[in-house]
Short mmCIF file of N, CA and C in Angstrom, two decimals:
data_model
loop_
_atom_site.label_atom_id
_atom_site.label_comp_id
_atom_site.label_asym_id
_atom_site.label_seq_id
_atom_site.Cartn_x
_atom_site.Cartn_y
_atom_site.Cartn_z
N GLU A 8 80.34 97.27 -166.85
CA GLU A 8 80.17 96.25 -167.87
C GLU A 8 79.02 95.33 -167.46
N ILE A 9 78.17 95.03 -168.39
CA ILE A 9 77.05 94.14 -168.14
C ILE A 9 77.48 92.72 -168.44
N TYR A 10 77.22 91.84 -167.49
CA TYR A 10 77.58 90.43 -167.65
C TYR A 10 76.45 89.71 -168.36
N THR A 11 76.77 88.99 -169.39
CA THR A 11 75.76 88.19 -170.08
C THR A 11 76.10 86.71 -169.92
N LEU A 12 75.09 85.91 -169.86
CA LEU A 12 75.25 84.48 -169.68
C LEU A 12 74.71 83.77 -170.90
N SER A 13 75.56 83.01 -171.55
CA SER A 13 75.08 82.25 -172.70
C SER A 13 74.46 80.94 -172.20
N LEU A 14 73.79 80.26 -173.08
CA LEU A 14 73.17 78.99 -172.71
C LEU A 14 74.19 77.93 -172.34
N HIS A 15 75.44 78.13 -172.72
CA HIS A 15 76.46 77.12 -172.47
C HIS A 15 77.31 77.44 -171.24
N ASP A 16 77.11 78.60 -170.63
CA ASP A 16 77.85 78.97 -169.42
C ASP A 16 77.13 78.42 -168.20
N ALA A 17 77.90 78.10 -167.19
CA ALA A 17 77.33 77.66 -165.92
C ALA A 17 77.54 78.76 -164.89
N LEU A 18 76.54 79.02 -164.09
CA LEU A 18 76.69 79.99 -163.03
C LEU A 18 77.57 79.39 -161.93
N PRO A 19 78.48 80.18 -161.37
CA PRO A 19 79.32 79.64 -160.29
C PRO A 19 78.47 79.42 -159.04
N ILE A 20 78.73 78.33 -158.35
CA ILE A 20 77.96 78.00 -157.16
C ILE A 20 78.68 78.45 -155.89
N SER A 21 79.88 78.99 -156.04
CA SER A 21 80.68 79.35 -154.87
C SER A 21 79.99 80.37 -153.96
N ASN A 22 79.27 81.34 -154.53
CA ASN A 22 78.57 82.33 -153.70
C ASN A 22 77.44 81.68 -152.90
N THR A 23 76.73 80.76 -153.52
CA THR A 23 75.65 80.07 -152.82
C THR A 23 76.20 79.20 -151.70
N ILE A 24 77.31 78.52 -151.95
CA ILE A 24 77.95 77.70 -150.92
C ILE A 24 78.40 78.57 -149.76
N ALA A 25 79.02 79.70 -150.06
CA ALA A 25 79.48 80.61 -149.01
C ALA A 25 78.31 81.13 -148.17
N LEU A 26 77.21 81.47 -148.82
CA LEU A 26 76.03 81.95 -148.09
C LEU A 26 75.48 80.86 -147.18
N CYS A 27 75.34 79.65 -147.71
CA CYS A 27 74.84 78.55 -146.90
C CYS A 27 75.74 78.28 -145.70
N GLU A 28 77.04 78.32 -145.90
CA GLU A 28 77.98 78.11 -144.80
C GLU A 28 77.86 79.22 -143.77
N ALA A 29 77.70 80.48 -144.23
CA ALA A 29 77.56 81.61 -143.30
C ALA A 29 76.28 81.49 -142.47
N LEU A 30 75.26 80.85 -143.02
CA LEU A 30 73.99 80.67 -142.31
C LEU A 30 73.94 79.37 -141.51
N GLY A 31 75.05 78.64 -141.49
CA GLY A 31 75.10 77.39 -140.73
C GLY A 31 74.53 76.19 -141.48
N ASN A 32 74.52 76.27 -142.79
CA ASN A 32 74.02 75.18 -143.65
C ASN A 32 72.63 74.69 -143.24
N PRO A 33 71.64 75.58 -143.27
CA PRO A 33 70.28 75.18 -142.85
C PRO A 33 69.68 74.10 -143.75
N GLN A 34 70.16 73.97 -144.96
CA GLN A 34 69.62 72.95 -145.87
C GLN A 34 69.88 71.54 -145.37
N ASP A 35 70.89 71.37 -144.50
CA ASP A 35 71.18 70.04 -143.97
C ASP A 35 70.10 69.56 -143.00
N GLN A 36 69.31 70.47 -142.46
CA GLN A 36 68.24 70.12 -141.53
C GLN A 36 66.90 69.91 -142.22
N LEU A 37 66.84 70.19 -143.51
CA LEU A 37 65.60 70.12 -144.26
C LEU A 37 65.37 68.70 -144.75
N THR A 38 64.22 68.14 -144.41
CA THR A 38 63.88 66.81 -144.89
C THR A 38 62.67 66.93 -145.81
N CYS A 39 62.97 66.95 -147.09
CA CYS A 39 61.89 67.07 -148.07
C CYS A 39 62.31 66.40 -149.37
N ILE A 40 61.33 66.14 -150.19
CA ILE A 40 61.56 65.62 -151.53
C ILE A 40 60.93 66.61 -152.49
N HIS A 41 61.72 67.12 -153.41
CA HIS A 41 61.23 68.05 -154.43
C HIS A 41 61.14 67.28 -155.74
N ILE A 42 59.95 67.21 -156.29
CA ILE A 42 59.73 66.46 -157.52
C ILE A 42 59.59 67.45 -158.67
N ALA A 43 60.43 67.30 -159.68
CA ALA A 43 60.40 68.20 -160.84
C ALA A 43 60.43 67.37 -162.11
N GLY A 44 60.04 67.99 -163.18
CA GLY A 44 60.06 67.31 -164.47
C GLY A 44 58.86 67.71 -165.29
N THR A 45 58.70 67.07 -166.42
CA THR A 45 57.64 67.43 -167.35
C THR A 45 56.34 66.70 -167.07
N ASN A 46 56.41 65.40 -166.92
CA ASN A 46 55.19 64.60 -166.77
C ASN A 46 55.28 63.69 -165.55
N GLY A 47 54.13 63.41 -164.94
CA GLY A 47 54.06 62.41 -163.88
C GLY A 47 54.35 62.90 -162.48
N LYS A 48 54.52 64.19 -162.29
CA LYS A 48 54.86 64.70 -160.95
C LYS A 48 53.77 64.41 -159.93
N GLY A 49 52.52 64.60 -160.31
CA GLY A 49 51.42 64.36 -159.37
C GLY A 49 51.33 62.91 -158.96
N SER A 50 51.48 62.02 -159.92
CA SER A 50 51.43 60.59 -159.63
C SER A 50 52.59 60.17 -158.73
N VAL A 51 53.78 60.65 -159.03
CA VAL A 51 54.96 60.32 -158.22
C VAL A 51 54.80 60.87 -156.81
N ALA A 52 54.33 62.11 -156.69
CA ALA A 52 54.16 62.73 -155.38
C ALA A 52 53.15 61.96 -154.54
N ASN A 53 52.03 61.60 -155.13
CA ASN A 53 51.01 60.86 -154.39
C ASN A 53 51.48 59.47 -154.01
N MET A 54 52.20 58.80 -154.90
CA MET A 54 52.70 57.47 -154.57
C MET A 54 53.73 57.54 -153.45
N LEU A 55 54.67 58.49 -153.54
CA LEU A 55 55.67 58.63 -152.48
C LEU A 55 55.02 58.95 -151.15
N SER A 56 54.03 59.83 -151.16
CA SER A 56 53.33 60.18 -149.94
C SER A 56 52.65 58.95 -149.33
N ALA A 57 51.99 58.16 -150.17
CA ALA A 57 51.31 56.96 -149.68
C ALA A 57 52.30 55.94 -149.12
N VAL A 58 53.41 55.73 -149.81
CA VAL A 58 54.42 54.77 -149.35
C VAL A 58 55.03 55.23 -148.04
N MET A 59 55.38 56.50 -147.95
CA MET A 59 56.01 57.01 -146.73
C MET A 59 55.03 56.99 -145.55
N THR A 60 53.77 57.33 -145.81
CA THR A 60 52.76 57.28 -144.76
C THR A 60 52.55 55.84 -144.29
N ALA A 61 52.49 54.90 -145.23
CA ALA A 61 52.31 53.49 -144.88
C ALA A 61 53.49 52.95 -144.07
N SER A 62 54.67 53.54 -144.25
CA SER A 62 55.84 53.08 -143.50
C SER A 62 55.95 53.76 -142.14
N GLY A 63 54.95 54.59 -141.81
CA GLY A 63 54.92 55.21 -140.48
C GLY A 63 55.53 56.59 -140.39
N ARG A 64 55.94 57.16 -141.50
CA ARG A 64 56.53 58.50 -141.48
C ARG A 64 55.44 59.56 -141.54
N LYS A 65 55.71 60.70 -140.90
CA LYS A 65 54.81 61.83 -141.02
C LYS A 65 55.08 62.49 -142.36
N THR A 66 54.03 62.78 -143.09
CA THR A 66 54.19 63.37 -144.42
C THR A 66 53.28 64.58 -144.58
N GLY A 67 53.67 65.42 -145.49
CA GLY A 67 52.84 66.53 -145.94
C GLY A 67 52.98 66.60 -147.44
N LEU A 68 51.89 66.80 -148.13
CA LEU A 68 51.93 66.84 -149.59
C LEU A 68 51.26 68.12 -150.04
N TYR A 69 51.99 68.92 -150.79
CA TYR A 69 51.45 70.15 -151.36
C TYR A 69 51.53 70.04 -152.87
N THR A 70 50.40 70.16 -153.53
CA THR A 70 50.38 70.17 -154.99
C THR A 70 49.66 71.42 -155.46
N SER A 71 50.10 71.94 -156.56
CA SER A 71 49.47 73.13 -157.13
C SER A 71 49.45 72.98 -158.63
N PRO A 72 48.34 73.07 -159.30
CA PRO A 72 47.02 73.32 -158.73
C PRO A 72 46.54 72.13 -157.91
N HIS A 73 45.60 72.39 -157.02
CA HIS A 73 45.09 71.39 -156.10
C HIS A 73 44.52 70.20 -156.85
N LEU A 74 44.87 69.00 -156.39
CA LEU A 74 44.33 67.78 -156.99
C LEU A 74 43.02 67.42 -156.31
N ILE A 75 41.98 67.25 -157.07
CA ILE A 75 40.68 66.89 -156.52
C ILE A 75 40.56 65.38 -156.36
N ASP A 76 41.07 64.62 -157.32
CA ASP A 76 40.91 63.18 -157.32
C ASP A 76 42.20 62.54 -157.80
N PHE A 77 42.57 61.43 -157.19
CA PHE A 77 43.78 60.72 -157.59
C PHE A 77 43.45 59.27 -157.84
#
């Protein structure tokens, strides 16, 4: 039987949780900020990077496509 997912169904997260636990929950060691959305991602990313750098934190910023000027 082929399983179909409607727009109103939610995928169960239990398999993902089990996998993460089996791997020792590596996501708990990850320190990153993922910015998503429709508009303003580049501006938000650059502002957060500047604020965090000014506060003495080591930062890395990856944007795609590459930003030439901000």
